[in-house]
PDB file of C-alpha atoms in Angstrom:
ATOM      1  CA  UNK A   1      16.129  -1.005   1.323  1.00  0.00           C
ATOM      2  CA  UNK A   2      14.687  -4.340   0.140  1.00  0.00           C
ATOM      3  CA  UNK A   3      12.369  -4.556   3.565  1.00  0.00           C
ATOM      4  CA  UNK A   4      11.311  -8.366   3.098  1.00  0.00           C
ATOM      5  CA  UNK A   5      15.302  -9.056   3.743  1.00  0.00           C
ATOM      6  CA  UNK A   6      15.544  -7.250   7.095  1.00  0.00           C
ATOM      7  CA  UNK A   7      14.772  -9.294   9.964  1.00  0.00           C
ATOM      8  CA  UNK A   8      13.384  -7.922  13.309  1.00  0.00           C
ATOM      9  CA  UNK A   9      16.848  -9.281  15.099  1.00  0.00           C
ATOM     10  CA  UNK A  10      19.458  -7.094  12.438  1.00  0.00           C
ATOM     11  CA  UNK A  11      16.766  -3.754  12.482  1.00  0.00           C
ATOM     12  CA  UNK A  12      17.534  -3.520  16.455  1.00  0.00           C
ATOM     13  CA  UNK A  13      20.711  -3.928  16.235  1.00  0.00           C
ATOM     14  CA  UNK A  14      21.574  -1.645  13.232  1.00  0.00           C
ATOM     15  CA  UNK A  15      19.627   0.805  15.285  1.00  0.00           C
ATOM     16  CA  UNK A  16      22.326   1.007  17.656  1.00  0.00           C
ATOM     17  CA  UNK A  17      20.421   0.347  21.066  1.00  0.00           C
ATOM     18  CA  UNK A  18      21.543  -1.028  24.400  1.00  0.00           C
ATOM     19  CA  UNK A  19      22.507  -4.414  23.688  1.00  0.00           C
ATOM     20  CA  UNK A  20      20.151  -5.871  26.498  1.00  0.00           C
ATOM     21  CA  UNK A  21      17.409  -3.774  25.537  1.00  0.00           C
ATOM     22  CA  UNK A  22      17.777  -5.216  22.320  1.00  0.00           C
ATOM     23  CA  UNK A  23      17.456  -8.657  23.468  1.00  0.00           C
ATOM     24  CA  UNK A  24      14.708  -8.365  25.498  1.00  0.00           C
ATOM     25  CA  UNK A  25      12.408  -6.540  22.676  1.00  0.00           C
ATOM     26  CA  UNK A  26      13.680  -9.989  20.874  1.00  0.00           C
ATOM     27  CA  UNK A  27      12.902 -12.494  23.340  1.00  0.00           C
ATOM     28  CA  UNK A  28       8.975 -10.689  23.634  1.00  0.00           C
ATOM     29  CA  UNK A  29       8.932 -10.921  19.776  1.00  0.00           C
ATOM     30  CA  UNK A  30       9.647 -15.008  20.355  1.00  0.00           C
ATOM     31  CA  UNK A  31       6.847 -14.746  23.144  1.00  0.00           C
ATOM     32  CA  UNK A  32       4.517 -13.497  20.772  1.00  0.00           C
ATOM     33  CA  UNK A  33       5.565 -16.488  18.162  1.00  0.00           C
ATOM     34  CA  UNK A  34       4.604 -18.915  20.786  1.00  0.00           C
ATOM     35  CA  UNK A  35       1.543 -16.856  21.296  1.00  0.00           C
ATOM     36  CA  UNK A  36       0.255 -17.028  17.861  1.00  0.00           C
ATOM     37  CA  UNK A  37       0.440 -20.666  17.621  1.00  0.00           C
ATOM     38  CA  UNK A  38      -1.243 -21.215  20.922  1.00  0.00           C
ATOM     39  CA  UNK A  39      -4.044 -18.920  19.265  1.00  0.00           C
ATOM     40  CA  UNK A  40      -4.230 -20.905  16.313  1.00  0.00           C
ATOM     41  CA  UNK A  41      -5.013 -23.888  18.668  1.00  0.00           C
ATOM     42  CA  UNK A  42      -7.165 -22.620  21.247  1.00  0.00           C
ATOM     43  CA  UNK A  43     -10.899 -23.875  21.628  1.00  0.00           C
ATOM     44  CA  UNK A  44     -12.133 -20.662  23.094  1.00  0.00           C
ATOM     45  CA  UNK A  45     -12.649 -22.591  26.771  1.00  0.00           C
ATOM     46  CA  UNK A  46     -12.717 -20.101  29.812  1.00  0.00           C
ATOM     47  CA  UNK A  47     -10.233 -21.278  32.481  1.00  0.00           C
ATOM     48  CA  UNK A  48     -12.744 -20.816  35.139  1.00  0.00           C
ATOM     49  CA  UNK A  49     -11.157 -18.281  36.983  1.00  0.00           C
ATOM     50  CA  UNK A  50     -10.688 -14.452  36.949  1.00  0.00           C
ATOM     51  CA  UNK A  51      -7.877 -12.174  36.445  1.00  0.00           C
ATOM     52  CA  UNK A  52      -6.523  -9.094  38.871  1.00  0.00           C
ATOM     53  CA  UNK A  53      -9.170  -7.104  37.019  1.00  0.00           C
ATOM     54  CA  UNK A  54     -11.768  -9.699  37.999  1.00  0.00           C
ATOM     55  CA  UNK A  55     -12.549 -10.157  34.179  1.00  0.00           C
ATOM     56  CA  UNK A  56     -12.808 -14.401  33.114  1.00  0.00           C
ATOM     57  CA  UNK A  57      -9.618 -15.626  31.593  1.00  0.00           C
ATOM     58  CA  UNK A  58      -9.473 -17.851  28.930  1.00  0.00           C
ATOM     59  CA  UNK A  59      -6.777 -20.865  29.013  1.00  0.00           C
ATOM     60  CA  UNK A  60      -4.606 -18.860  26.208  1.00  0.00           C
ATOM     61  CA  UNK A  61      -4.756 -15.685  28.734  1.00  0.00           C
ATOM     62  CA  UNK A  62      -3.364 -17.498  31.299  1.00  0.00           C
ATOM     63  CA  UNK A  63      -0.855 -19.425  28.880  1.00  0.00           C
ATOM     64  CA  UNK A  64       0.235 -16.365  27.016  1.00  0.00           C
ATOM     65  CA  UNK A  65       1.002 -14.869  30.952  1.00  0.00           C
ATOM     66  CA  UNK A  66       3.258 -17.642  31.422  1.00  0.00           C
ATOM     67  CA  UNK A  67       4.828 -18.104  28.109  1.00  0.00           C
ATOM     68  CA  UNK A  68       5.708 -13.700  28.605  1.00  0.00           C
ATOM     69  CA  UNK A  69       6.788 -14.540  32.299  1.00  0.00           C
ATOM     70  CA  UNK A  70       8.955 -17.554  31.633  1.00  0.00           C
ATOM     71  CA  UNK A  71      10.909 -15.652  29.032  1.00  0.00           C
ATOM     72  CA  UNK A  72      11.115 -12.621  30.286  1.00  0.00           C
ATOM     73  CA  UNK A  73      11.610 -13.240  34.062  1.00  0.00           C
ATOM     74  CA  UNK A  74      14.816 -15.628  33.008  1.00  0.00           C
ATOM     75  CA  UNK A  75      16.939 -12.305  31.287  1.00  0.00           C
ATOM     76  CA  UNK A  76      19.456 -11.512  33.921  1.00  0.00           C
ATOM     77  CA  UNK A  77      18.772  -7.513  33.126  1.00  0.00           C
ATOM     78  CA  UNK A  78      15.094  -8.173  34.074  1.00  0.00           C
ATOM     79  CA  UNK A  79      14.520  -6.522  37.666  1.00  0.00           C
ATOM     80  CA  UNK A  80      10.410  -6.831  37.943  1.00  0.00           C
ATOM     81  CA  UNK A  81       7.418  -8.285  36.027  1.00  0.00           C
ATOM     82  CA  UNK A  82       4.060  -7.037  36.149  1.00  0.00           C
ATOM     83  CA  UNK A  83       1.153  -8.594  34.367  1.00  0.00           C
ATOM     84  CA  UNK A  84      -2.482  -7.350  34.178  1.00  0.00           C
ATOM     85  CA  UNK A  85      -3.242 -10.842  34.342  1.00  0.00           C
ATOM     86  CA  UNK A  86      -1.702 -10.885  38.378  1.00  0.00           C
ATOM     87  CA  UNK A  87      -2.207  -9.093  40.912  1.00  0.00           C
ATOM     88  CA  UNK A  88       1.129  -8.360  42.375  1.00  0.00           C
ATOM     89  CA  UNK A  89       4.687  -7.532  40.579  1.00  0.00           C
ATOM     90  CA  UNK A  90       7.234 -10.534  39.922  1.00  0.00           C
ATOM     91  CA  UNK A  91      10.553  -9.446  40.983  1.00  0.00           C
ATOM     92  CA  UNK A  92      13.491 -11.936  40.166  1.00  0.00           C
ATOM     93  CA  UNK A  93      16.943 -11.792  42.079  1.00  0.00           C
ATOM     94  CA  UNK A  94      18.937 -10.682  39.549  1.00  0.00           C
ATOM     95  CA  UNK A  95      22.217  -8.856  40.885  1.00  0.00           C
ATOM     96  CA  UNK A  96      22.531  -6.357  38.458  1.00  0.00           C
ATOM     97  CA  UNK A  97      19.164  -5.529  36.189  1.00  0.00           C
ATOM     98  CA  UNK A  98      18.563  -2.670  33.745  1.00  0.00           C
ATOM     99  CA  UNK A  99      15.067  -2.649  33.107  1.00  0.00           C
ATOM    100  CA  UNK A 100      11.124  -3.608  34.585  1.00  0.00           C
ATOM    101  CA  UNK A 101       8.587  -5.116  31.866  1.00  0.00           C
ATOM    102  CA  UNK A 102       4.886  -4.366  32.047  1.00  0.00           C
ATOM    103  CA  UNK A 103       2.668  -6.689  29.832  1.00  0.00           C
ATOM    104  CA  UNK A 104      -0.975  -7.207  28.988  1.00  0.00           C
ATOM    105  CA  UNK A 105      -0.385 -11.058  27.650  1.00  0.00           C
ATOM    106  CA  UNK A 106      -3.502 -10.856  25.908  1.00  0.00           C
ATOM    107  CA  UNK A 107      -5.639  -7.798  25.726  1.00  0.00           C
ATOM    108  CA  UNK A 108      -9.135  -8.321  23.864  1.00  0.00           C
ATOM    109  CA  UNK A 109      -9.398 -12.021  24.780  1.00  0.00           C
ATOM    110  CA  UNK A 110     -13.231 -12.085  25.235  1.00  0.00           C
ATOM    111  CA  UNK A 111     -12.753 -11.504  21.255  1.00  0.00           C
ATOM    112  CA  UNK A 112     -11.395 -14.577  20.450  1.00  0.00           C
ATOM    113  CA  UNK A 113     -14.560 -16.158  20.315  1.00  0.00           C
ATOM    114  CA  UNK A 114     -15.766 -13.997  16.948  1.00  0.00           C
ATOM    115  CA  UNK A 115     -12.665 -14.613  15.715  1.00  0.00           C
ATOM    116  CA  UNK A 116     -11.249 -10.490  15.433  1.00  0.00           C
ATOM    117  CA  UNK A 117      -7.939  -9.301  16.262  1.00  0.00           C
ATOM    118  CA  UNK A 118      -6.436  -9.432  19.424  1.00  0.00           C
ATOM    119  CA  UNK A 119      -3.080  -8.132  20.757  1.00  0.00           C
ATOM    120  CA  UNK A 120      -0.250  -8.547  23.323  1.00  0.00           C
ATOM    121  CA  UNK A 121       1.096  -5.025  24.866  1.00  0.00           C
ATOM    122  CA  UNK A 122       4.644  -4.581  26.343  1.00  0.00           C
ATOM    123  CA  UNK A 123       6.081  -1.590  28.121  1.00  0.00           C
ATOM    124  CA  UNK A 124       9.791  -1.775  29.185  1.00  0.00           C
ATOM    125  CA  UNK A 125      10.810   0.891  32.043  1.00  0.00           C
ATOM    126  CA  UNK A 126      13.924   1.817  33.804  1.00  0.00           C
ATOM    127  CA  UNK A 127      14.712  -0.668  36.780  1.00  0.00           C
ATOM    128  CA  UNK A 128      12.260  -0.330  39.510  1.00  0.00           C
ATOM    129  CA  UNK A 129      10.680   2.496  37.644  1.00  0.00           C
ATOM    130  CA  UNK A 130       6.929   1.060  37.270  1.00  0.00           C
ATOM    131  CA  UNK A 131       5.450   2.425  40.403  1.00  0.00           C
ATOM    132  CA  UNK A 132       6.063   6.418  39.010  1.00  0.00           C
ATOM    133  CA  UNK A 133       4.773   7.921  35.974  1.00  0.00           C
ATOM    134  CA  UNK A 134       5.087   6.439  31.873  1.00  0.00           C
ATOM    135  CA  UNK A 135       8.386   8.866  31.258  1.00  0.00           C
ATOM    136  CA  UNK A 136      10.497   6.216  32.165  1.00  0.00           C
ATOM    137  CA  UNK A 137       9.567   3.948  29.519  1.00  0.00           C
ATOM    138  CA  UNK A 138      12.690   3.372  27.493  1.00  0.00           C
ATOM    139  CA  UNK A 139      10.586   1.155  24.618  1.00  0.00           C
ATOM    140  CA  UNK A 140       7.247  -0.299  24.006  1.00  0.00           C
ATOM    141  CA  UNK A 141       5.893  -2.993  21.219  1.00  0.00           C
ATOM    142  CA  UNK A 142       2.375  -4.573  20.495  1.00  0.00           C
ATOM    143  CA  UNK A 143       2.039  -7.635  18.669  1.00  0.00           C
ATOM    144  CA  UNK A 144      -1.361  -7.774  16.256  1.00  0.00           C
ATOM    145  CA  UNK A 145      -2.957 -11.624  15.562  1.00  0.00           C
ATOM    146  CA  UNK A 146      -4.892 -10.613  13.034  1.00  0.00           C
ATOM    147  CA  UNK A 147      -5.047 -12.086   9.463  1.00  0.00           C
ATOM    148  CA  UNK A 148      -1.232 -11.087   9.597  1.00  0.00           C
ATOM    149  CA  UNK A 149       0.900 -11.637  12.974  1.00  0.00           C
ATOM    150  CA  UNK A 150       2.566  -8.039  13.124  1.00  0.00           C
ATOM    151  CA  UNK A 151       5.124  -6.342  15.522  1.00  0.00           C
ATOM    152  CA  UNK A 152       5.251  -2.995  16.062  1.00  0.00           C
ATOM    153  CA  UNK A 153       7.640  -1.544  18.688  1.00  0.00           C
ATOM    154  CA  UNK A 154       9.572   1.516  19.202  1.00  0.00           C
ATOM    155  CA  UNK A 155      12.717   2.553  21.515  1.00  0.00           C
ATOM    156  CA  UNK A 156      12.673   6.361  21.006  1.00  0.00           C
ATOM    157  CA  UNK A 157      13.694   5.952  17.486  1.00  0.00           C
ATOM    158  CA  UNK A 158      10.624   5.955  16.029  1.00  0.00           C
ATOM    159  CA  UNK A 159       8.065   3.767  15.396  1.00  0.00           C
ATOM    160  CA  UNK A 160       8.413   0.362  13.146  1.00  0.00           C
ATOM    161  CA  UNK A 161       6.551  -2.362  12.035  1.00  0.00           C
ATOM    162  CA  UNK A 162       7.689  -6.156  11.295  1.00  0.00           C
ATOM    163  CA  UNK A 163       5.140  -8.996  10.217  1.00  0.00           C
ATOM    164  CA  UNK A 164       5.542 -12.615  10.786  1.00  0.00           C
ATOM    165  CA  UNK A 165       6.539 -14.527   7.825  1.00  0.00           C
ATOM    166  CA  UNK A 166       5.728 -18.150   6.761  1.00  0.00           C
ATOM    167  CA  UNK A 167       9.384 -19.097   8.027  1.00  0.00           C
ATOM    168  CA  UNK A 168       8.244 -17.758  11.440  1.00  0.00           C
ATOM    169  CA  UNK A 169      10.409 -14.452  11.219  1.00  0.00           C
ATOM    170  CA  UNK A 170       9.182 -10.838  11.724  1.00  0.00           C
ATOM    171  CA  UNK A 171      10.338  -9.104   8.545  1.00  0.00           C
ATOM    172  CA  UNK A 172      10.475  -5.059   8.319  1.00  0.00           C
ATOM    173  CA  UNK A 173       7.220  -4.114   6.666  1.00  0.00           C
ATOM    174  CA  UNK A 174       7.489   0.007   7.405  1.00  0.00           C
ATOM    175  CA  UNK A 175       9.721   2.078   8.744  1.00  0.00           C
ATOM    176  CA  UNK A 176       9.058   5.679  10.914  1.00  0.00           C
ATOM    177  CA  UNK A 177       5.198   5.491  10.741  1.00  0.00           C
ATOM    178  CA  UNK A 178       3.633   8.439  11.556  1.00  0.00           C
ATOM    179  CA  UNK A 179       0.640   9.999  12.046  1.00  0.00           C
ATOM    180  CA  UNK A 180      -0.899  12.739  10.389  1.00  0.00           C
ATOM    181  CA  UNK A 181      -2.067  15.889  12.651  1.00  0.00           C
ATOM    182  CA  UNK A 182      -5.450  15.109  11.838  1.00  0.00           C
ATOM    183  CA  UNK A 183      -7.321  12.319  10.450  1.00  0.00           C
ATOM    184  CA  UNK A 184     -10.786  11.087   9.723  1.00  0.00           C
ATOM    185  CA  UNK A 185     -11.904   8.107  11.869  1.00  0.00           C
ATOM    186  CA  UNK A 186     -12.917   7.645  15.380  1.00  0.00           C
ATOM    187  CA  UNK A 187     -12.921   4.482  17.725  1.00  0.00           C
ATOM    188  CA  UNK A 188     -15.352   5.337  20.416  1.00  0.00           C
ATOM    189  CA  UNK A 189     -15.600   3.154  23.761  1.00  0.00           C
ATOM    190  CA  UNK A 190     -17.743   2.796  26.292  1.00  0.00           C
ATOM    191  CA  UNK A 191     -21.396   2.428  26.175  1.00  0.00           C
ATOM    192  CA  UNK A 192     -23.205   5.685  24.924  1.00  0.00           C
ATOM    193  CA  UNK A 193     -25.532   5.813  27.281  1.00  0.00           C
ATOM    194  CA  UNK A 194     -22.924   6.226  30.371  1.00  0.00           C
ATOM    195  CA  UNK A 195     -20.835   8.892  28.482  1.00  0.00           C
ATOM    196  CA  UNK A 196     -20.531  12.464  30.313  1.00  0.00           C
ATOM    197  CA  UNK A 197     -22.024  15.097  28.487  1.00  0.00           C
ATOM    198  CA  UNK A 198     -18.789  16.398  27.203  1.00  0.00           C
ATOM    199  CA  UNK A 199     -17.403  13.463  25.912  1.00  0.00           C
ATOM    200  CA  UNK A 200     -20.684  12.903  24.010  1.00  0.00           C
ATOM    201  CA  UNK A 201     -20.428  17.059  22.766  1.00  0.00           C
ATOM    202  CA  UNK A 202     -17.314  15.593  21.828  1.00  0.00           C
ATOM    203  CA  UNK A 203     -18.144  12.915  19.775  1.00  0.00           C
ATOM    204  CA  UNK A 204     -21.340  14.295  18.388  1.00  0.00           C
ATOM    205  CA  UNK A 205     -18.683  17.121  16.942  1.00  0.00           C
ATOM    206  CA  UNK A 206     -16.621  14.012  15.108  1.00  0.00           C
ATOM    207  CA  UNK A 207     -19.271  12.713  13.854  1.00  0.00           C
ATOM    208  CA  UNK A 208     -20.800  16.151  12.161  1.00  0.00           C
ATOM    209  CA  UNK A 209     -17.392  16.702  10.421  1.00  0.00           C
ATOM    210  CA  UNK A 210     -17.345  13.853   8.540  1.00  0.00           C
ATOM    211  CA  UNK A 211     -15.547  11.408  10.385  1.00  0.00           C
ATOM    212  CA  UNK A 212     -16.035   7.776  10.122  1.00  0.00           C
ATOM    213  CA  UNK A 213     -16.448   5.270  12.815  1.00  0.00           C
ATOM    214  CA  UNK A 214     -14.461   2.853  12.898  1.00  0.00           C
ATOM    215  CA  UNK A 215     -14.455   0.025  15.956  1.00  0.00           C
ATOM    216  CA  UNK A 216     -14.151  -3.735  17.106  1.00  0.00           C
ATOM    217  CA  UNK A 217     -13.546  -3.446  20.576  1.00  0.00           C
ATOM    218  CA  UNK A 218     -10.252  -4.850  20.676  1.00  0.00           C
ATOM    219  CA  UNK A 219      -7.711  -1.646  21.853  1.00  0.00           C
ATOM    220  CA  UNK A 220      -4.976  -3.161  20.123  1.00  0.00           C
ATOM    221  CA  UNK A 221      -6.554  -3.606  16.469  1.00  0.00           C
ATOM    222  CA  UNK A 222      -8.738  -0.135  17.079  1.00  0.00           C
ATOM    223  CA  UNK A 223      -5.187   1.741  17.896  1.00  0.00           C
ATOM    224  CA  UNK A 224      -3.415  -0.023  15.180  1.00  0.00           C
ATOM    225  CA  UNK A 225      -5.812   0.747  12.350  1.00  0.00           C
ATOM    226  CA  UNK A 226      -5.146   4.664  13.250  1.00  0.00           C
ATOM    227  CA  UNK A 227      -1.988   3.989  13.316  1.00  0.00           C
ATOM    228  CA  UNK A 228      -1.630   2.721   9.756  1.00  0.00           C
ATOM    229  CA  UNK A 229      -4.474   4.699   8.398  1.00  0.00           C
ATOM    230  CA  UNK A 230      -2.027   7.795   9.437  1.00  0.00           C
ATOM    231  CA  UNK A 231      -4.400   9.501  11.630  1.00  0.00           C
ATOM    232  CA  UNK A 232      -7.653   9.743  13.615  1.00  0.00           C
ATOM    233  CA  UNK A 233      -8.865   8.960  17.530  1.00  0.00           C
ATOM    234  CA  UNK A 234      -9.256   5.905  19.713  1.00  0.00           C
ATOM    235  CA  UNK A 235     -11.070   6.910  23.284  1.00  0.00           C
ATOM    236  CA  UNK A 236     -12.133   5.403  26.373  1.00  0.00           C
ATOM    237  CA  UNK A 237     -13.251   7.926  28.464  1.00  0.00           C
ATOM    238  CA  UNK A 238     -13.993   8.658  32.039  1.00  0.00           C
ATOM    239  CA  UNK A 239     -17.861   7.560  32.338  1.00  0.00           C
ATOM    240  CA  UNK A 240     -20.883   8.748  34.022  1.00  0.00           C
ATOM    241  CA  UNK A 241     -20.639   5.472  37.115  1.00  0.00           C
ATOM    242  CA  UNK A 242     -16.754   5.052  36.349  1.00  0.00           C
ATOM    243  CA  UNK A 243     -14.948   7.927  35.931  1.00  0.00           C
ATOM    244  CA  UNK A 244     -11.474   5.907  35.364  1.00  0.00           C
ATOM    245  CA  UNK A 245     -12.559   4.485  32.677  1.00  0.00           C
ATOM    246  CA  UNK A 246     -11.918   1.021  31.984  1.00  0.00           C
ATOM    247  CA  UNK A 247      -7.930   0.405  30.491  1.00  0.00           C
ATOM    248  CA  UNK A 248      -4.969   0.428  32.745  1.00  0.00           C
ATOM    249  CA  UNK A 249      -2.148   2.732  32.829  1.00  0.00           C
ATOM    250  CA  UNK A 250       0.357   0.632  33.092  1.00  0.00           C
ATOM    251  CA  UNK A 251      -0.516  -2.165  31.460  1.00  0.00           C
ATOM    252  CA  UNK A 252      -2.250  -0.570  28.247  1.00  0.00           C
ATOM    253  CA  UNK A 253      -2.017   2.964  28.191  1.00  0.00           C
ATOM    254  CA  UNK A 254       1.663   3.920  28.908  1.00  0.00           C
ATOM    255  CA  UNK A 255       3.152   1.527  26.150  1.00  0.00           C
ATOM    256  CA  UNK A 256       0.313   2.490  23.309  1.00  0.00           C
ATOM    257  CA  UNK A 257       1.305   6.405  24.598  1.00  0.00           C
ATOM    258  CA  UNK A 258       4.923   6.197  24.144  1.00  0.00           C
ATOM    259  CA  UNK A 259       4.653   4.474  20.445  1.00  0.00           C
ATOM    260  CA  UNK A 260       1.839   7.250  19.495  1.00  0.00           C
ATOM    261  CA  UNK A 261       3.891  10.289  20.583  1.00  0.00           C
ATOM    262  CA  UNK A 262       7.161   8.736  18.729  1.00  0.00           C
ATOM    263  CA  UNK A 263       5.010   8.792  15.779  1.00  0.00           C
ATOM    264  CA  UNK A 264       4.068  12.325  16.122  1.00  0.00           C
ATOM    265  CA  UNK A 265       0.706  11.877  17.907  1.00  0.00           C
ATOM    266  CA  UNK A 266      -1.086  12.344  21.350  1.00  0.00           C
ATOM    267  CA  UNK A 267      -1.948  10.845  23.962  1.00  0.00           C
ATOM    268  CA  UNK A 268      -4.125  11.972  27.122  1.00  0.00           C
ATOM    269  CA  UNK A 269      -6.934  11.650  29.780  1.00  0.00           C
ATOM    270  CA  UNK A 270      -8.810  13.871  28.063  1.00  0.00           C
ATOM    271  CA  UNK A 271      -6.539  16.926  29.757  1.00  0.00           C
ATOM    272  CA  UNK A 272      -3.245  15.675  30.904  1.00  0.00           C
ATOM    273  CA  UNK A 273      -0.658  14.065  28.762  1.00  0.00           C
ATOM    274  CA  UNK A 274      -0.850   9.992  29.293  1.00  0.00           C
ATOM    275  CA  UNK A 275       3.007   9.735  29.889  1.00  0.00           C
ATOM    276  CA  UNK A 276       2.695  11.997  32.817  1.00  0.00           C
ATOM    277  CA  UNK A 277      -0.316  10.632  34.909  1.00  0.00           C
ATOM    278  CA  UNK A 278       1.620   9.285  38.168  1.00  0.00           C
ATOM    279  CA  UNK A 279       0.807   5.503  39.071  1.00  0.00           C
ATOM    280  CA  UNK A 280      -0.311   4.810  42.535  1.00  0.00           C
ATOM    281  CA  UNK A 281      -0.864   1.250  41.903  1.00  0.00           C
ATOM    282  CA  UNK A 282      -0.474  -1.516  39.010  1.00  0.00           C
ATOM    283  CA  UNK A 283      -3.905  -1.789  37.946  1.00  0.00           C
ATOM    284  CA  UNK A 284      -4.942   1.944  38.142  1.00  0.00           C
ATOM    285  CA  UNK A 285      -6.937   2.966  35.471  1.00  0.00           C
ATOM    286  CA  UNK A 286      -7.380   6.157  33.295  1.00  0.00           C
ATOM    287  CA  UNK A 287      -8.899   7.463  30.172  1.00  0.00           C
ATOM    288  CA  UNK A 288      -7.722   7.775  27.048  1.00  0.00           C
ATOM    289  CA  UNK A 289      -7.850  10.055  24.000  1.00  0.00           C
ATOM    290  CA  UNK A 290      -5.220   8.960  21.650  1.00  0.00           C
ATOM    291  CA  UNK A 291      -4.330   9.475  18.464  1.00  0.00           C
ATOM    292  CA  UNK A 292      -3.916  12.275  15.987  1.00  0.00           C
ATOM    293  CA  UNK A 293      -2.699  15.772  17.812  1.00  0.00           C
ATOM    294  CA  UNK A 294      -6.166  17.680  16.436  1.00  0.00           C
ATOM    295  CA  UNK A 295      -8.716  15.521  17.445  1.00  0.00           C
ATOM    296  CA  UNK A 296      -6.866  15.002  20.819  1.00  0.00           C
ATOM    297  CA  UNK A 297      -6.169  18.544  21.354  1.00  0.00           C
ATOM    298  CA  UNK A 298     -10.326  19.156  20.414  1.00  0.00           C
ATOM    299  CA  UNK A 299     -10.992  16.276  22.834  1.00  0.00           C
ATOM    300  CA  UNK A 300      -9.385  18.889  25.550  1.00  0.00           C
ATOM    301  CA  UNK A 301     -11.361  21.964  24.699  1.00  0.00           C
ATOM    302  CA  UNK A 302     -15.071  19.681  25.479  1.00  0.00           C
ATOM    303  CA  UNK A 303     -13.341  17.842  28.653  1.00  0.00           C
ATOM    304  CA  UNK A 304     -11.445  21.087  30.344  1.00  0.00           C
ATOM    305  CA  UNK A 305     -14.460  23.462  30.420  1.00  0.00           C
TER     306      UNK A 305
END
């Protein structure tokens, strides 16, 4: 297969998918388009306000929130919206919808001003399914601005990526990425000196066995790089004076969960599989050990004792 001739558009619909579902992981991958230019453009300004998570917004946080909401709100199959950038979940009137959208429209923002990576995060779920646990996610994507725009999604047929040509198309770069059962870097977050003393057991035991650290802060770029490097660990963990940790379930950890398992790796709170924490409300928050199944399943033995 000659990959730089298969566009994003013909790859979902040779996989044979719901026809809607297929459109909507289209119209995000237009969102994210939009969403790179506006990033090319931005002056780094704050917007002078906060988000629901009371963290400062930049302008292209709040335009990337409507530029996702406009386009995915207007899809007739769309029942609900939730944003980490709102507080409360957008339902439209639809008659007949198949499926709810989750989306962090920017995630890594306060990066922006160094210039590193930052990414957008979508989980689609069942219809009305967002308020239960991440086993009703049907698909989930990322989009990477990075030195390449990439796309990487996956609808329970494994896990692709696309990048974003000069022409302003997302071209098939790899097909069925997947992880190897144990790699050799680690993405620590958190601030040492607030980890438990299991987590830091934990990482003390990476870092004697040779593996390499590897982090920018940004979830998005930090989960990717395992991702193509075919193996290794990206946690946030519960911490000494927040014991939730700092990334939301719904918004970032059910989506990057569902693409790491459909490439053949892990994902949990340091004990119980990501995918089957139950959601109280939107902006609930959990750890995260993600990655390769070895160093998540070691991540276990330190955090279960």
């Amino acid at each position: 297969m000659d990959h730089k001739s298969v566009l994003l558009r013909k790859y979902l619909y040779d996989e044979g998918i719901d026809p809607d579902l297929r459109r909507l992981i289209h119209m995000v991958s237009v969102a994210g388009k939009y969403i790179s230019a506006q990033l090319k453009a931005a002056n780094r300004k704050m917007s002078g306000t906060q988000n629901a998570s009371e963290e400062h917004q930049l302008e292209i946080d709040k335009k990337a929130d409507v530029i996702l909401q406009d386009m995915i709100t207007q899809l007739d199959y769309v029942a609900e919206y939730a944003s980490e950038e709102q507080e409360v979940v957008i339902k439209t009137k639809h008659p007949a919808p198949k499926y709810s959208v989750s989306v962090d429209p920017l995630d890594g923002s306060s990066l922006i001003d160094v210039n590193l990576a930052v990414g957008t995060i979508v989980g689609i779920h069942r219809c009305e399914k967002l308020i239960d646990s991440g086993r009703h996610i049907v698909a989930a994507l990322y989009i990477l601005y990075g030195p390449l725009t990439t796309l990487v999604y996956t609808s329970g047929k494994g896990v692709h990526e696309f990048v974003l040509n000069p022409e302003g198309e997302f071209v098939l770069s790899q097909t069925h990425l997947q992880m190897k059962p144990e790699g050799k870097i680690y993405s620590p977050g958190g601030l040492r000196t607030h980890w438990t003393s299991a987590h830091r057991q934990y990482i003390d035991d990476l870092i004697t066995t040779g593996y390499k650290l590897r982090y920018s802060g940004g979830l998005v770029p930090d989960f990717n790089q395992i991702l193509m490097k075919g193996g290794g660990m990206f946690a946030y963990p519960g911490l000494i004076n927040n014991p939730e940790g700092k990334l939301r379930l719904l918004f970032e950890l059910y989506p990057l969960a569902f693409i790491c398992e459909q490439a053949g790796g892990a994902a949990t709170d340091g004990v119980t599989p990501i995918l089957d924490l139950k959601l109280a409300e939107i902006h609930q928050r959990a750890p995260i050990y993600i990655g390769s199944t070895t160093e998540v399943e070691k991540a276990k033995g330190y955090l279960s004792t």
